[in-house]
Structure formats: structure tokens, C-alpha cells
Amino acid sequence: MKLTKVETFRIRPRWLLLRLETDDGLIGWGEPVVEGRAATTQACIHELEPYLLGADPRNVEDIWQTIYRGGFYRGGPVLTSALSGIDQALWDIKGKALGVPVHELLGGRVREKMEVYSWIDSDTPEICAKSALEKKAQGFRNIKMLGTGRIGWINDSRAITGLLEKVQAVRDAAGPDFGIAIDFHGRAHQGTAKTLLKELEPLKPLFVEEPVLVENIDVFERLHRFTSIPLATGERNYTRWGFKDLLERGCVDIIQPDLSHAGGISEVRRIAAMAEAYDVALAPHCPLGPVALAACLQVDFACVNACIQEQSIGMAYNKGQEIGDYLRDKSVFQYRDGFVSLLRGPGLGLEVDEDKVRAMEEPDLAWKNPVFRLDDGCVTEW
């Protein structure tokens, strides 16, 4: 079996899909994208074609290592995201060739279903409460919400008060056992993050994500000692070497590698095993499309420390396009009581609607994230 064709498709809302084809007609799908840098990642995929064309796709590990180690300069968001999507597509082909889902090739399932959480709108306390109740009525037991908007370097009482009011509204509406995860998006800095975490403790969040930028690992370490709230991070870390220091320092409770950024199925399986050795939970980051979610779930089903899975249905980013829109069988990701059932189909466990993908392709699609500025005009974290 040999790889004979590499294709990429930019589709709404902000996704990039990869299609690999073999000489015997098998198709593998991956989702390699850096949000806001899709064109750059797409170019990287095609620059890596010489490592793919003519190779046996069943040799997943050899191809992974060749791409990673074959370049003198390695790692980072673009190169590793390209490798991630390639890795997903290779596992998809291998599973299809053997007629089994990927989790069977990773050692077999450790669970029959995986708990997921849903994002809620969080513009005001009233909207937060209403959105949380809607998700609870749909069977979700956990939600995630943004912590703050623009925030400066020192304590911002308006931002702190606003967040507390929103979280309190969700807690009052949904009850004491409802999980509330809060994503700071790396927007806060050390001084404000300490105040936010202290004030949030009585509300018992499920976890706080990226209270500060992960590159400030020494600050992350101090915050971890300072608070009783579980801290999560990892969406902007790449490969096992990007998680090594976090785990060794003991400054994270939940790691969130992204299957489309951190190195794909192969690498996140290794990262999960590293985390298990440090008694750290796995909750893959996934605000992306159907292929990325399927890849996440294949790892979740094979990892005992996987605790909860992000998914993008209903996210503000999607704007009319949902993950089921590009699938032949939309019921694959049908949630029941806040869980998604074991994916039993071969490969990644889903069938991409190739005709729909080709029809919806937008070669010049260029989603960009907003640029935040403080009141004085200084740029700040988004």
C-alpha cells in the first residue's frame, strides 16, 4: 500500500481538512490547522508531501518520526499542526485497512462512553444563567465559559466583579453539582490572576484554564501552590517535550493537548501516558471540526486518565456551520446525558461527506481572531 495523493480543503467556519489517498483506494482524513493561520498550515502540509507520496501509510510511527526529526528545525504551532493532521489521516487509513477503530489499535477501549462539556454564551450574568440551564436541559453536566474580556496587568475590579457575577449566576441557576469550567484564555497576568482565583474558590469551579500564558511557567507554578482550584492548560503546547516541564514541576492538574496541534493521535497518546505517571488528568482541547473531535475521542477511549472532552457544537465560532454538516452520518456525535458513545466504525469512526467538503471549499477563506486593545490603546491578549 502506498500513498498517492495529498489534498487539503479550507472550509467554514475556520477549518482545514486533509485528505490522503492510497493506491488501493483507501482514504484517510485529518484536521491540521492553526486557527487564524490556515493558509500557512496548508502550505506546510504540501511542503511535506515528499515524505508522504510513495510511503506505506501503515507505518504511522516511521512517518511521524521522519517528518519530525527529518527537519533540522522542528516543533512549533505550524509544523506540529501539519504533522498532527497527517498523523490523524494515517491512523484513519490504518484502521480502515484493518477494519477496526483506532482505539482498538491503541490497546483497546477503557470506557464505553466519554463525557463532554459544552460552551455557553457569557456576555452577561442573565445570558450565562439562561445558557447554562439550556445545556443542563440537554443533558450536559458540565459547561465552560470565558473568564474575562480585555484585562490589564494589575487588578481590574470591573473584570473581577463581572466574572464573579456570571459564575454566581450559573451556580444559582444550575445547582451546586453542576460543573463550571472557566477559561481565562491566558488574558490575565500574575497579580490579577491571583485575585481572580482567590475570589472564585467559594464557587467551586470544575477547573480554571490558562489563568496566565503557559510560557510564564514559573507564574503557573506559583498560582498552583496558591489556589485549591484545579488548573488546566496545554492547548498551546506541542509534543511531549512541550509538556515535560509542566508535569515535572507539578503545576497543572489537567492537561489539554490539542490533537490538531500537539502531534496528533500518536503523540497525544504518549503525552497522556506521561501525565498518568504524574497523576494528571487528560482533557483534550478541541474547538474544531469533526475529524479533530473523532481523533480526540479515539484517544479518550483508550486512556484511563481522560476525564472530559471539549467539543464545538454550538460554539460562537461556528456561525451556522456545525461538525455534522460535513458528515454522511450526523448521528456519530449524538450526545446522551452529556456523554458521547464509543465510536465503533473503522479508522476514526466517521465518514466524511467528501462531496459536501468539495462543494463548500473556499480556497481564500481566512478567519482571523480579534485583536484586543486596552482603553489606552495598548494591545493585549485575546
mmCIF file of N, CA and C in Angstrom, residues 1 3 20 45 47 58 91 126 208 222 292 332 361 367 375:
data_model
loop_
_atom_site.group_PDB
_atom_site.id
_atom_site.type_symbol
_atom_site.label_atom_id
_atom_site.label_comp_id
_atom_site.label_asym_id
_atom_site.label_seq_id
_atom_site.Cartn_x
_atom_site.Cartn_y
_atom_site.Cartn_z
ATOM 1 N N MET A 1 0.848 -1.191 0.000
ATOM 2 C CA MET A 1 0.000 0.000 0.000
ATOM 3 C C MET A 1 0.888 1.248 0.000
ATOM 4 N N LEU A 3 0.902 5.734 -0.451
ATOM 5 C CA LEU A 3 0.180 6.995 -0.555
ATOM 6 C C LEU A 3 0.411 7.599 -1.930
ATOM 7 N N LEU A 20 -5.836 12.092 2.488
ATOM 8 C CA LEU A 20 -4.774 11.247 1.949
ATOM 9 C C LEU A 20 -5.407 10.062 1.230
ATOM 10 N N ILE A 45 1.661 21.587 4.868
ATOM 11 C CA ILE A 45 1.243 20.230 4.504
ATOM 12 C C ILE A 45 1.810 19.851 3.139
ATOM 13 N N GLU A 47 4.278 21.178 1.557
ATOM 14 C CA GLU A 47 5.731 21.144 1.578
ATOM 15 C C GLU A 47 6.245 19.800 2.105
ATOM 16 N N ARG A 58 0.667 2.623 6.552
ATOM 17 C CA ARG A 58 0.539 1.792 7.743
ATOM 18 C C ARG A 58 1.715 1.966 8.693
ATOM 19 N N TRP A 91 -3.632 7.207 10.790
ATOM 20 C CA TRP A 91 -4.357 6.281 11.661
ATOM 21 C C TRP A 91 -5.719 5.924 11.076
ATOM 22 N N GLU A 126 -27.222 37.193 33.172
ATOM 23 C CA GLU A 126 -28.515 36.659 32.749
ATOM 24 C C GLU A 126 -28.354 35.682 31.591
ATOM 25 N N VAL A 208 -9.985 25.898 36.210
ATOM 26 C CA VAL A 208 -9.675 27.156 35.538
ATOM 27 C C VAL A 208 -8.602 26.873 34.499
ATOM 28 N N ARG A 222 3.563 29.118 40.737
ATOM 29 C CA ARG A 222 3.177 29.848 41.950
ATOM 30 C C ARG A 222 1.661 29.845 42.128
ATOM 31 N N ALA A 292 -11.122 16.356 13.937
ATOM 32 C CA ALA A 292 -10.368 16.604 15.165
ATOM 33 C C ALA A 292 -11.074 15.988 16.371
ATOM 34 N N VAL A 332 -23.197 10.261 14.557
ATOM 35 C CA VAL A 332 -21.961 9.793 15.184
ATOM 36 C C VAL A 332 -21.699 10.536 16.488
ATOM 37 N N GLU A 361 -15.672 24.083 -0.216
ATOM 38 C CA GLU A 361 -14.296 24.571 -0.116
ATOM 39 C C GLU A 361 -14.211 26.047 -0.508
ATOM 40 N N TRP A 367 -10.047 33.104 8.257
ATOM 41 C CA TRP A 367 -10.540 33.513 9.569
ATOM 42 C C TRP A 367 -9.382 34.076 10.382
ATOM 43 N N ASP A 375 -7.968 50.309 27.085
ATOM 44 C CA ASP A 375 -8.519 51.648 26.910
ATOM 45 C C ASP A 375 -7.473 52.653 26.470
#
